[in-house]
Structures are given as structure tokens and as C-alpha cells.
mmCIF file of C-alpha atoms in Angstrom:
data_model
loop_
_atom_site.group_PDB
_atom_site.id
_atom_site.type_symbol
_atom_site.label_atom_id
_atom_site.label_comp_id
_atom_site.label_asym_id
_atom_site.label_seq_id
_atom_site.Cartn_x
_atom_site.Cartn_y
_atom_site.Cartn_z
ATOM 1 C CA MET A 1 -62.283 79.429 116.915
ATOM 2 C CA SER A 2 -64.595 77.989 114.266
ATOM 3 C CA PRO A 3 -63.594 74.672 112.645
ATOM 4 C CA THR A 4 -61.773 74.809 109.311
ATOM 5 C CA ARG A 5 -64.136 74.724 106.364
ATOM 6 C CA PRO A 6 -63.879 71.397 104.478
ATOM 7 C CA THR A 7 -62.372 71.491 101.018
ATOM 8 C CA LEU A 8 -62.900 69.495 97.855
ATOM 9 C CA ALA A 9 -59.652 67.663 98.660
ATOM 10 C CA ASP A 10 -61.126 66.586 102.022
ATOM 11 C CA VAL A 11 -64.198 65.198 100.260
ATOM 12 C CA ALA A 12 -62.048 63.376 97.710
ATOM 13 C CA ALA A 13 -59.957 61.782 100.471
ATOM 14 C CA ALA A 14 -63.059 60.687 102.402
ATOM 15 C CA ALA A 15 -64.563 59.158 99.243
ATOM 16 C CA GLY A 16 -61.292 57.493 98.239
ATOM 17 C CA VAL A 17 -61.057 59.253 94.849
ATOM 18 C CA SER A 18 -58.842 61.865 93.216
ATOM 19 C CA VAL A 19 -59.653 65.578 93.467
ATOM 20 C CA SER A 20 -60.375 65.693 89.719
ATOM 21 C CA THR A 21 -62.877 62.835 90.057
ATOM 22 C CA ALA A 22 -64.573 64.622 92.963
ATOM 23 C CA SER A 23 -64.778 67.776 90.868
ATOM 24 C CA LEU A 24 -66.488 65.831 88.065
ATOM 25 C CA ALA A 25 -69.012 64.514 90.568
ATOM 26 C CA PHE A 26 -70.109 68.055 91.403
ATOM 27 C CA SER A 27 -70.023 69.451 87.871
ATOM 28 C CA GLY A 28 -72.069 66.604 86.392
ATOM 29 C CA ALA A 29 -69.743 66.606 83.370
ATOM 30 C CA GLY A 30 -67.342 63.981 82.084
ATOM 31 C CA PRO A 31 -67.170 60.190 82.504
ATOM 32 C CA ILE A 32 -67.785 59.089 86.072
ATOM 33 C CA ALA A 33 -69.625 56.025 87.322
ATOM 34 C CA PRO A 34 -72.923 56.689 89.118
ATOM 35 C CA ALA A 35 -71.745 54.738 92.170
ATOM 36 C CA THR A 36 -68.562 56.817 92.377
ATOM 37 C CA ARG A 37 -70.518 60.071 92.056
ATOM 38 C CA GLN A 38 -72.864 59.006 94.831
ATOM 39 C CA ARG A 39 -69.908 58.083 97.073
ATOM 40 C CA VAL A 40 -68.478 61.566 96.599
ATOM 41 C CA LEU A 41 -71.826 63.250 97.311
ATOM 42 C CA ASP A 42 -72.328 61.121 100.444
ATOM 43 C CA ALA A 43 -68.873 62.139 101.686
ATOM 44 C CA ALA A 44 -69.748 65.788 101.073
ATOM 45 C CA VAL A 45 -72.884 65.454 103.204
ATOM 46 C CA GLN A 46 -70.921 63.832 106.042
ATOM 47 C CA LEU A 47 -68.345 66.635 105.962
ATOM 48 C CA ASP A 48 -70.968 69.387 105.548
ATOM 49 C CA TYR A 49 -69.309 70.466 102.300
ATOM 50 C CA SER A 50 -71.630 72.667 100.199
ATOM 51 C CA GLY A 51 -69.774 72.407 96.890
ATOM 52 C CA PRO A 52 -66.991 74.114 94.965
ATOM 53 C CA ASN A 53 -66.650 77.900 95.131
ATOM 54 C CA PRO A 54 -68.883 79.211 92.301
ATOM 55 C CA LEU A 55 -66.563 82.166 91.642
ATOM 56 C CA GLY A 56 -63.653 79.806 91.221
ATOM 57 C CA GLN A 57 -65.674 77.678 88.804
ATOM 58 C CA GLN A 58 -66.599 80.738 86.763
ATOM 59 C CA LEU A 59 -63.032 82.009 86.601
ATOM 60 C CA ARG A 60 -61.764 78.600 85.501
ATOM 61 C CA ARG A 61 -64.270 78.787 82.646
ATOM 62 C CA GLY A 62 -62.915 82.235 81.775
ATOM 63 C CA ARG A 63 -66.140 84.017 82.782
ATOM 64 C CA SER A 64 -67.340 86.097 85.687
ATOM 65 C CA GLY A 65 -71.049 85.273 85.325
ATOM 66 C CA ILE A 66 -71.768 89.012 85.472
ATOM 67 C CA VAL A 67 -73.527 91.278 82.969
ATOM 68 C CA GLY A 68 -72.727 94.944 83.420
ATOM 69 C CA VAL A 69 -75.813 97.109 82.881
ATOM 70 C CA VAL A 70 -75.235 100.843 82.403
ATOM 71 C CA VAL A 71 -78.622 102.378 83.210
ATOM 72 C CA GLY A 72 -78.042 105.661 81.360
ATOM 73 C CA ASP A 73 -78.643 108.046 84.265
ATOM 74 C CA SER A 74 -78.141 108.235 88.004
ATOM 75 C CA LEU A 75 -79.671 105.230 89.766
ATOM 76 C CA GLY A 76 -81.978 107.531 91.750
ATOM 77 C CA ARG A 77 -83.595 108.980 88.634
ATOM 78 C CA SER A 78 -83.630 105.636 86.797
ATOM 79 C CA PHE A 79 -85.562 103.937 89.573
ATOM 80 C CA ARG A 80 -88.200 106.678 89.525
ATOM 81 C CA ASP A 81 -88.923 105.821 85.884
ATOM 82 C CA PRO A 82 -91.345 102.899 85.370
ATOM 83 C CA VAL A 83 -89.914 102.396 81.875
ATOM 84 C CA SER A 84 -86.450 101.626 83.258
ATOM 85 C CA ILE A 85 -87.868 99.383 85.981
ATOM 86 C CA GLN A 86 -90.022 97.299 83.638
ATOM 87 C CA VAL A 87 -87.231 96.842 81.079
ATOM 88 C CA LEU A 88 -84.766 95.855 83.818
ATOM 89 C CA ASP A 89 -87.298 93.380 85.196
ATOM 90 C CA GLY A 90 -87.631 91.728 81.789
ATOM 91 C CA LEU A 91 -83.840 91.634 81.428
ATOM 92 C CA VAL A 92 -83.133 90.163 84.871
ATOM 93 C CA SER A 93 -85.928 87.595 84.466
ATOM 94 C CA THR A 94 -84.222 86.374 81.298
ATOM 95 C CA LEU A 95 -80.668 86.351 82.679
ATOM 96 C CA GLY A 96 -81.546 84.510 85.908
ATOM 97 C CA PRO A 97 -82.181 81.095 84.307
ATOM 98 C CA LEU A 98 -78.848 81.515 82.479
ATOM 99 C CA ASP A 99 -77.071 81.764 85.879
ATOM 100 C CA LEU A 100 -76.025 85.323 85.117
ATOM 101 C CA GLY A 101 -75.999 88.143 87.633
ATOM 102 C CA VAL A 102 -76.283 91.876 87.008
ATOM 103 C CA LEU A 103 -73.951 94.700 87.995
ATOM 104 C CA LEU A 104 -75.833 98.017 87.799
ATOM 105 C CA ILE A 105 -73.613 100.903 86.707
ATOM 106 C CA PRO A 106 -74.945 104.479 86.787
ATOM 107 C CA GLY A 107 -74.700 106.533 83.648
ATOM 108 C CA SER A 108 -73.122 109.960 83.493
ATOM 109 C CA SER A 109 -75.532 112.379 85.227
ATOM 110 C CA ASP A 110 -73.036 115.146 86.020
ATOM 111 C CA PRO A 111 -71.830 117.036 82.923
ATOM 112 C CA ALA A 112 -68.753 118.147 84.859
ATOM 113 C CA GLY A 113 -67.916 114.605 85.994
ATOM 114 C CA PRO A 114 -66.142 111.791 84.159
ATOM 115 C CA ALA A 115 -67.899 110.479 81.065
ATOM 116 C CA VAL A 116 -67.026 106.888 81.965
ATOM 117 C CA ASP A 117 -67.772 105.310 85.349
ATOM 118 C CA PRO A 118 -64.641 103.602 86.784
ATOM 119 C CA LEU A 119 -66.556 100.306 86.981
ATOM 120 C CA ILE A 120 -66.724 100.199 83.186
ATOM 121 C CA GLU A 121 -62.934 100.359 83.100
ATOM 122 C CA THR A 122 -62.264 97.801 85.833
ATOM 123 C CA ALA A 123 -65.218 95.588 86.809
ATOM 124 C CA ALA A 124 -65.312 91.940 85.781
ATOM 125 C CA MET A 125 -68.145 91.369 83.309
ATOM 126 C CA ASP A 126 -68.793 89.009 80.412
ATOM 127 C CA VAL A 127 -71.097 91.342 78.461
ATOM 128 C CA ALA A 128 -72.097 94.978 78.936
ATOM 129 C CA VAL A 129 -75.505 96.498 78.225
ATOM 130 C CA LEU A 130 -75.806 100.226 77.505
ATOM 131 C CA MET A 131 -79.439 100.792 78.382
ATOM 132 C CA TRP A 132 -80.355 104.155 76.962
ATOM 133 C CA GLY A 133 -79.727 106.092 73.804
ATOM 134 C CA GLY A 134 -76.005 105.600 73.350
ATOM 135 C CA THR A 135 -74.114 106.721 70.279
ATOM 136 C CA THR A 136 -71.521 104.685 68.399
ATOM 137 C CA ASP A 137 -68.795 107.100 69.550
ATOM 138 C CA ASP A 138 -69.958 106.980 73.182
ATOM 139 C CA PRO A 139 -66.881 107.001 75.479
ATOM 140 C CA MET A 140 -68.397 104.140 77.519
ATOM 141 C CA LEU A 141 -68.631 101.998 74.398
ATOM 142 C CA GLY A 142 -65.062 102.978 73.539
ATOM 143 C CA ALA A 143 -63.875 101.756 76.956
ATOM 144 C CA LEU A 144 -65.656 98.434 76.484
ATOM 145 C CA ARG A 145 -64.124 98.015 73.034
ATOM 146 C CA ARG A 146 -60.637 98.601 74.462
ATOM 147 C CA ARG A 147 -61.279 95.882 77.044
ATOM 148 C CA GLY A 148 -62.680 93.508 74.433
ATOM 149 C CA ILE A 149 -66.011 93.176 76.259
ATOM 150 C CA PRO A 150 -68.992 92.419 73.964
ATOM 151 C CA ALA A 151 -71.770 94.988 74.209
ATOM 152 C CA VAL A 152 -75.496 95.396 73.629
ATOM 153 C CA ILE A 153 -76.729 98.921 72.871
ATOM 154 C CA VAL A 154 -80.372 99.603 73.729
ATOM 155 C CA GLU A 155 -82.104 102.250 71.582
ATOM 156 C CA GLY A 156 -78.791 103.527 70.286
ATOM 157 C CA LYS A 157 -77.210 103.753 66.884
ATOM 158 C CA LYS A 158 -76.459 100.420 65.223
ATOM 159 C CA ALA A 159 -72.864 99.325 64.677
ATOM 160 C CA ASP A 160 -71.406 96.172 63.145
ATOM 161 C CA ASP A 161 -69.440 95.131 66.238
ATOM 162 C CA VAL A 162 -72.196 95.495 68.854
ATOM 163 C CA ALA A 163 -75.623 93.931 69.268
ATOM 164 C CA SER A 164 -78.557 96.317 69.366
ATOM 165 C CA VAL A 165 -82.111 96.175 70.700
ATOM 166 C CA GLY A 166 -84.608 98.916 70.003
ATOM 167 C CA ILE A 167 -88.122 99.849 69.061
ATOM 168 C CA ASP A 168 -89.673 101.650 66.117
ATOM 169 C CA ASP A 169 -89.790 104.868 68.095
ATOM 170 C CA ARG A 170 -89.403 107.107 65.057
ATOM 171 C CA GLY A 171 -92.400 105.420 63.425
ATOM 172 C CA GLY A 172 -94.345 105.593 66.682
ATOM 173 C CA MET A 173 -93.711 109.305 67.093
ATOM 174 C CA ARG A 174 -94.787 109.822 63.485
ATOM 175 C CA GLN A 175 -98.080 107.994 64.209
ATOM 176 C CA ALA A 176 -98.760 110.142 67.287
ATOM 177 C CA THR A 177 -98.071 113.352 65.356
ATOM 178 C CA GLU A 178 -100.190 112.233 62.406
ATOM 179 C CA HIS A 179 -103.000 111.554 64.884
ATOM 180 C CA LEU A 180 -102.753 115.157 66.111
ATOM 181 C CA ARG A 181 -102.743 116.448 62.542
ATOM 182 C CA SER A 182 -105.828 114.366 61.746
ATOM 183 C CA LEU A 183 -107.614 116.229 64.529
ATOM 184 C CA GLY A 184 -106.816 119.538 62.824
ATOM 185 C CA HIS A 185 -103.787 120.582 64.880
ATOM 186 C CA THR A 186 -101.076 122.573 63.108
ATOM 187 C CA ARG A 187 -99.565 124.464 66.057
ATOM 188 C CA ILE A 188 -97.825 121.509 67.663
ATOM 189 C CA ALA A 189 -95.004 121.825 70.214
ATOM 190 C CA THR A 190 -92.837 118.968 71.417
ATOM 191 C CA VAL A 191 -91.190 118.113 74.744
ATOM 192 C CA THR A 192 -88.027 116.056 74.343
ATOM 193 C CA LEU A 193 -85.674 113.848 76.249
ATOM 194 C CA PRO A 194 -82.090 115.145 76.748
ATOM 195 C CA PHE A 195 -80.026 116.093 73.694
ATOM 196 C CA ASN A 196 -76.677 114.990 75.174
ATOM 197 C CA ARG A 197 -74.930 114.452 78.506
ATOM 198 C CA GLN A 198 -75.165 118.176 79.275
ATOM 199 C CA ARG A 199 -78.872 117.600 80.026
ATOM 200 C CA ASN A 200 -80.048 121.170 79.446
ATOM 201 C CA GLU A 201 -83.561 122.320 80.318
ATOM 202 C CA GLY A 202 -85.545 124.917 78.405
ATOM 203 C CA LEU A 203 -86.684 126.060 75.004
ATOM 204 C CA VAL A 204 -84.357 124.988 72.220
ATOM 205 C CA ASP A 205 -82.892 127.508 69.797
ATOM 206 C CA GLU A 206 -81.069 126.889 66.512
ATOM 207 C CA ASP A 207 -77.669 126.680 68.206
ATOM 208 C CA ARG A 208 -78.872 124.058 70.688
ATOM 209 C CA MET A 209 -80.252 121.956 67.831
ATOM 210 C CA THR A 210 -76.692 121.526 66.559
ATOM 211 C CA HIS A 211 -75.866 119.730 69.820
ATOM 212 C CA LEU A 212 -78.471 116.991 69.364
ATOM 213 C CA GLU A 213 -76.413 113.821 69.889
ATOM 214 C CA TRP A 214 -78.438 111.135 71.635
ATOM 215 C CA GLU A 215 -80.092 108.799 69.189
ATOM 216 C CA ILE A 216 -83.384 108.223 71.003
ATOM 217 C CA THR A 217 -84.132 111.971 71.129
ATOM 218 C CA LYS A 218 -83.005 112.426 67.533
ATOM 219 C CA ARG A 219 -85.253 109.639 66.230
ATOM 220 C CA ARG A 220 -88.338 110.816 68.083
ATOM 221 C CA LEU A 221 -87.860 114.364 66.845
ATOM 222 C CA GLY A 222 -87.455 112.864 63.373
ATOM 223 C CA GLY A 223 -90.834 111.169 63.754
ATOM 224 C CA VAL A 224 -92.486 114.568 64.268
ATOM 225 C CA THR A 225 -90.980 115.983 61.088
ATOM 226 C CA ASP A 226 -91.783 112.749 59.210
ATOM 227 C CA ALA A 227 -95.441 113.558 59.888
ATOM 228 C CA GLY A 228 -95.005 116.875 58.066
ATOM 229 C CA VAL A 229 -94.827 119.027 61.196
ATOM 230 C CA THR A 230 -92.293 121.690 62.092
ATOM 231 C CA PRO A 231 -92.802 122.185 65.833
ATOM 232 C CA VAL A 232 -93.754 125.703 66.911
ATOM 233 C CA ALA A 233 -91.542 125.129 69.968
ATOM 234 C CA VAL A 234 -89.118 122.457 71.165
ATOM 235 C CA TYR A 235 -88.520 122.136 74.900
ATOM 236 C CA GLU A 236 -85.610 119.973 76.079
ATOM 237 C CA THR A 237 -85.737 118.278 79.484
ATOM 238 C CA PRO A 238 -82.841 116.823 81.510
ATOM 239 C CA ALA A 239 -84.632 113.542 82.283
ATOM 240 C CA SER A 240 -87.902 111.691 81.793
ATOM 241 C CA LEU A 241 -89.581 112.783 85.024
ATOM 242 C CA VAL A 242 -92.983 114.293 85.785
ATOM 243 C CA GLU A 243 -91.557 117.485 87.272
ATOM 244 C CA HIS A 244 -89.631 118.239 84.084
ATOM 245 C CA GLY A 245 -92.792 117.776 82.015
ATOM 246 C CA ARG A 246 -94.640 120.142 84.346
ATOM 247 C CA SER A 247 -91.928 122.787 83.941
ATOM 248 C CA ALA A 248 -92.130 122.418 80.172
ATOM 249 C CA GLY A 249 -95.923 122.691 80.225
ATOM 250 C CA LEU A 250 -95.917 125.856 82.307
ATOM 251 C CA VAL A 251 -93.573 127.512 79.786
ATOM 252 C CA LEU A 252 -95.285 126.272 76.623
ATOM 253 C CA LEU A 253 -98.902 126.850 77.702
ATOM 254 C CA SER A 254 -98.699 130.189 79.500
ATOM 255 C CA GLY A 255 -98.638 132.542 76.525
ATOM 256 C CA ASP A 256 -101.496 133.808 74.388
ATOM 257 C CA ASP A 257 -99.937 132.148 71.340
ATOM 258 C CA ARG A 258 -99.699 128.746 72.989
ATOM 259 C CA PRO A 259 -99.749 125.609 70.835
ATOM 260 C CA THR A 260 -102.969 123.631 70.502
ATOM 261 C CA ALA A 261 -101.155 120.311 70.957
ATOM 262 C CA VAL A 262 -97.981 119.027 72.637
ATOM 263 C CA ALA A 263 -96.287 115.796 71.497
ATOM 264 C CA CYS A 264 -94.070 114.465 74.298
ATOM 265 C CA GLN A 265 -91.261 111.936 74.047
ATOM 266 C CA SER A 266 -92.305 110.032 77.182
ATOM 267 C CA ASP A 267 -95.432 109.427 79.233
ATOM 268 C CA LEU A 268 -93.929 110.919 82.391
ATOM 269 C CA LEU A 269 -93.156 114.133 80.518
ATOM 270 C CA ALA A 270 -96.664 114.139 79.018
ATOM 271 C CA SER A 271 -98.267 113.627 82.434
ATOM 272 C CA GLY A 272 -96.290 116.604 83.728
ATOM 273 C CA VAL A 273 -97.667 118.717 80.866
ATOM 274 C CA VAL A 274 -101.161 117.531 81.827
ATOM 275 C CA LEU A 275 -100.586 118.700 85.411
ATOM 276 C CA ALA A 276 -99.341 122.076 84.150
ATOM 277 C CA ALA A 277 -102.419 122.475 81.938
ATOM 278 C CA ARG A 278 -104.668 121.805 84.933
ATOM 279 C CA GLU A 279 -102.786 124.419 86.980
ATOM 280 C CA LEU A 280 -103.312 126.953 84.208
ATOM 281 C CA GLY A 281 -107.042 126.213 84.068
ATOM 282 C CA LEU A 282 -106.920 124.613 80.614
ATOM 283 C CA ARG A 283 -109.355 121.868 79.691
ATOM 284 C CA ILE A 284 -107.966 118.627 78.260
ATOM 285 C CA PRO A 285 -108.530 117.998 75.381
ATOM 286 C CA GLN A 286 -110.931 120.899 74.655
ATOM 287 C CA ASP A 287 -108.223 123.567 75.047
ATOM 288 C CA ILE A 288 -105.021 121.545 74.635
ATOM 289 C CA SER A 289 -104.219 118.058 73.316
ATOM 290 C CA ILE A 290 -101.279 116.110 74.787
ATOM 291 C CA SER A 291 -99.694 112.856 73.616
ATOM 292 C CA GLY A 292 -97.019 110.708 75.258
ATOM 293 C CA PHE A 293 -94.790 107.771 74.529
ATOM 294 C CA ASP A 294 -94.359 104.459 76.405
ATOM 295 C CA GLY A 295 -97.895 103.191 77.108
ATOM 296 C CA LEU A 296 -97.609 103.337 80.899
ATOM 297 C CA ASP A 297 -100.529 102.709 83.232
ATOM 298 C CA LEU A 298 -100.849 105.953 85.226
ATOM 299 C CA PRO A 299 -103.998 105.650 87.386
ATOM 300 C CA TRP A 300 -102.976 108.693 89.464
ATOM 301 C CA LEU A 301 -103.550 110.865 86.366
ATOM 302 C CA ALA A 302 -107.314 110.100 86.403
ATOM 303 C CA PRO A 303 -109.690 111.080 84.985
ATOM 304 C CA ASP A 304 -107.246 111.607 82.109
ATOM 305 C CA VAL A 305 -105.842 108.655 80.176
ATOM 306 C CA LEU A 306 -102.897 109.565 77.993
ATOM 307 C CA THR A 307 -102.935 109.090 74.261
ATOM 308 C CA SER A 308 -99.610 107.297 73.963
ATOM 309 C CA VAL A 309 -97.342 105.184 71.777
ATOM 310 C CA ALA A 310 -97.094 101.902 73.691
ATOM 311 C CA GLN A 311 -93.864 99.948 73.618
ATOM 312 C CA PRO A 312 -93.451 96.325 74.866
ATOM 313 C CA LEU A 313 -91.290 97.052 77.900
ATOM 314 C CA ALA A 314 -90.933 93.583 79.433
ATOM 315 C CA GLU A 315 -90.461 92.047 75.994
ATOM 316 C CA LYS A 316 -87.726 94.585 75.268
ATOM 317 C CA GLY A 317 -85.942 93.550 78.457
ATOM 318 C CA ALA A 318 -86.216 89.898 77.438
ATOM 319 C CA ALA A 319 -84.858 90.719 73.962
ATOM 320 C CA ILE A 320 -81.835 92.367 75.602
ATOM 321 C CA GLY A 321 -81.311 89.209 77.662
ATOM 322 C CA HIS A 322 -81.446 87.012 74.570
ATOM 323 C CA ALA A 323 -78.933 89.302 72.830
ATOM 324 C CA VAL A 324 -76.597 88.767 75.806
ATOM 325 C CA GLU A 325 -77.176 85.019 75.582
ATOM 326 C CA ASP A 326 -76.289 85.003 71.876
ATOM 327 C CA LEU A 327 -73.051 86.929 72.446
ATOM 328 C CA LEU A 328 -71.988 84.526 75.199
ATOM 329 C CA ALA A 329 -72.668 81.625 72.836
ATOM 330 C CA GLY A 330 -70.276 83.154 70.318
ATOM 331 C CA GLU A 331 -72.947 84.330 67.897
ATOM 332 C CA PRO A 332 -72.211 87.463 65.824
ATOM 333 C CA PRO A 333 -73.908 90.692 66.965
ATOM 334 C CA THR A 334 -77.438 91.155 65.623
ATOM 335 C CA SER A 335 -80.079 93.873 65.675
ATOM 336 C CA ARG A 336 -83.548 93.418 67.123
ATOM 337 C CA GLU A 337 -86.357 95.970 66.657
ATOM 338 C CA LEU A 338 -89.719 95.625 68.386
ATOM 339 C CA PRO A 339 -92.967 97.183 67.125
ATOM 340 C CA VAL A 340 -94.946 99.914 68.883
ATOM 341 C CA GLU A 341 -98.654 100.744 68.925
ATOM 342 C CA LEU A 342 -100.552 104.041 69.122
ATOM 343 C CA ARG A 343 -103.239 103.941 71.815
ATOM 344 C CA ILE A 344 -105.842 106.699 71.811
ATOM 345 C CA GLY A 345 -106.800 108.013 75.249
ATOM 346 C CA THR A 346 -108.725 111.014 76.510
ATOM 347 C CA THR A 347 -105.967 113.635 76.244
ATOM 348 C CA THR A 348 -106.260 114.334 72.494
ATOM 349 C CA GLY A 349 -109.212 115.881 70.679
ATOM 350 C CA PRO A 350 -110.150 118.237 67.833
ATOM 351 C CA VAL A 351 -108.321 121.525 67.500
ATOM 352 C CA PRO A 352 -110.071 124.314 69.461
ATOM 353 C CA ALA A 353 -112.348 126.493 67.349
#
């Protein structure tokens, strides 16, 4: 049998003080003489006592020390996306010094499954972060509101009772499309992120356009039309992955009436279109121009370098962390929007003669 683990009461008895005084010695708060604190700490060393249970401390303060992060898709797909990884890295790097941990919660990836993960309904968390494209009537946000848990929406629709962090993605998509127009392109197709949790894949018709719900997709499509372009084709993908961009490219670029340019809503989708163009024997950018969004470093796509709208991924993660910090400090919800930048690569050029 292992010896009984020493308790705070054991330390207090050994130091000749009350339990409340011993607790103050460990917390560093409240009036306690330095000599008394040192006596308590010396007794703890002699008894091999490591300190009060951190979970108990957190619960006494009325907090769990946990931030729930809903990643927006299955964890498997999210961790194949460098955008998600870099934003999460910036978020976690900001929360760590605040002594906050992260509970990763998968988003709804099965249209036939529940819209709200059970963890959102039951898990202890001080603040929740909805990472990707939520709407103000999102059932996950509704569950958090019922529980009274403050929330941060990332790249979703703004609401008075939640904090929001986003980028000027509509303006960035407009810049990319204007760049294509400046090169003489008028037959421009676009490859989009999902429209809603159904995550369809294929060419979009008028009926499907009425089901456009997710804000990030809606804004980026709006950026195309802001540039004065009505796309000759819209192809919806179920996720931002290379294979979905390749599938889109094979459909869009196979016909005789193919577009001369494709504006994609992510770099992974754009790189998939590049791979499809290569398979079809098309030269980039002589035969087809392709633009992306995110500003990722994709050395495996060489010799091509995507023309892309770059967003500050790590800084966005840090901004989410600071929004969490503000909510925990009792500050009212605020909105933060970060700028984007068009970077010209090798994948866009003049319209073919």
C-alpha cells in the first residue's frame, strides 16, 4: 500500500498555523507575514506536499480554467488544414500565459448527425470559441447562450452578445478578382468553401444558391461580385482540402468553354485546381489563371507560387485569445477585424489570346 498523500491540513499542523493561513501561503494573496509563509513552505517540503489541487482552486474561484474551442469540422480534416493549425497555435500561445487550457470540440461534419456536440451541452468551460464561419442562429451558439457561457465567433456574423474576430475577407476576395479583371479575364469561375452543414460537392445551381448560410463563404462570394464579376460557374466543396480543389478543377477545366481564370476561396482548393490543370495539360498561367486565399507557403506546389490573399494567421489566433481574456475580465463583447494583403505569384497572367 502506498502512503497516504499529505493534505493542506497536514502542512498547516506541521507549521503550527490554521488551514486558511496555509492556503494563503500557497496562493500568495492576503496578509501573511513572510516568516509564517516560509514556515508553511518548509513544512510542505518536509512532507513532500506539492500544493493545493489546482482544479479545486479553480472551482472555488467559480472557473474551470478551460476554453472550449469548436474547430468547425471533424478533427481529422481540421488538422490537415494549415490554416486551422496556425490559428490554433496563435490561440494556444496566447492562452497559455493566462493559465488557460483548451478543450477541442469537433464541429458537425455529418449532416445526418446532431448539430450540437454533447460536449457543448455539458463540458465545463469558461468561454467558448466557434472557430469557423458560424451564423448568429447557429445551434451551437444557441446552446452556449442557454448555458450562459460567453462566446467568441471567428469569421462569423457579428452579434451584440458575442465577441467576434475576423478578417476583411470580402475585401480580399474583391482585390483578387479585380486583379484577374485587370489581366483581361471576364470568364471567371469560383471554387467555394461549404455553403452549410450539408457540405455538398459540385456545380451550384440557382436552387443551391438559396441554401448559402455560412458567413465566410457568403462574404467571399460577395467579394467576387463586388469586383463586378458574375462567375461563369460556382463549384461548392465540402471542405478546404487539396483533393476537393482537384475535383473542382477537373470539372471546371475539362470543357471547351472552360473559364480563363478560377478564383478560389482557399489556397488548398486553389492548389488542387493547379494540380487538375497540370493533369489536363494546361499551362499556368498561359492557359488558365488561378488565385487562392490564405497566403500559405506551399513549397510542394513548385514551380508554381499561388497568387493569394494573405491573412495574418498567427495574429488572428492571438486576437481570439485576447478576446477570451477580455470576456474573462468582464469586458463587454467587442469585434476585431484584421487586414489582408493580395500577393501576386506565378499562377495568374494575361487572358489567353
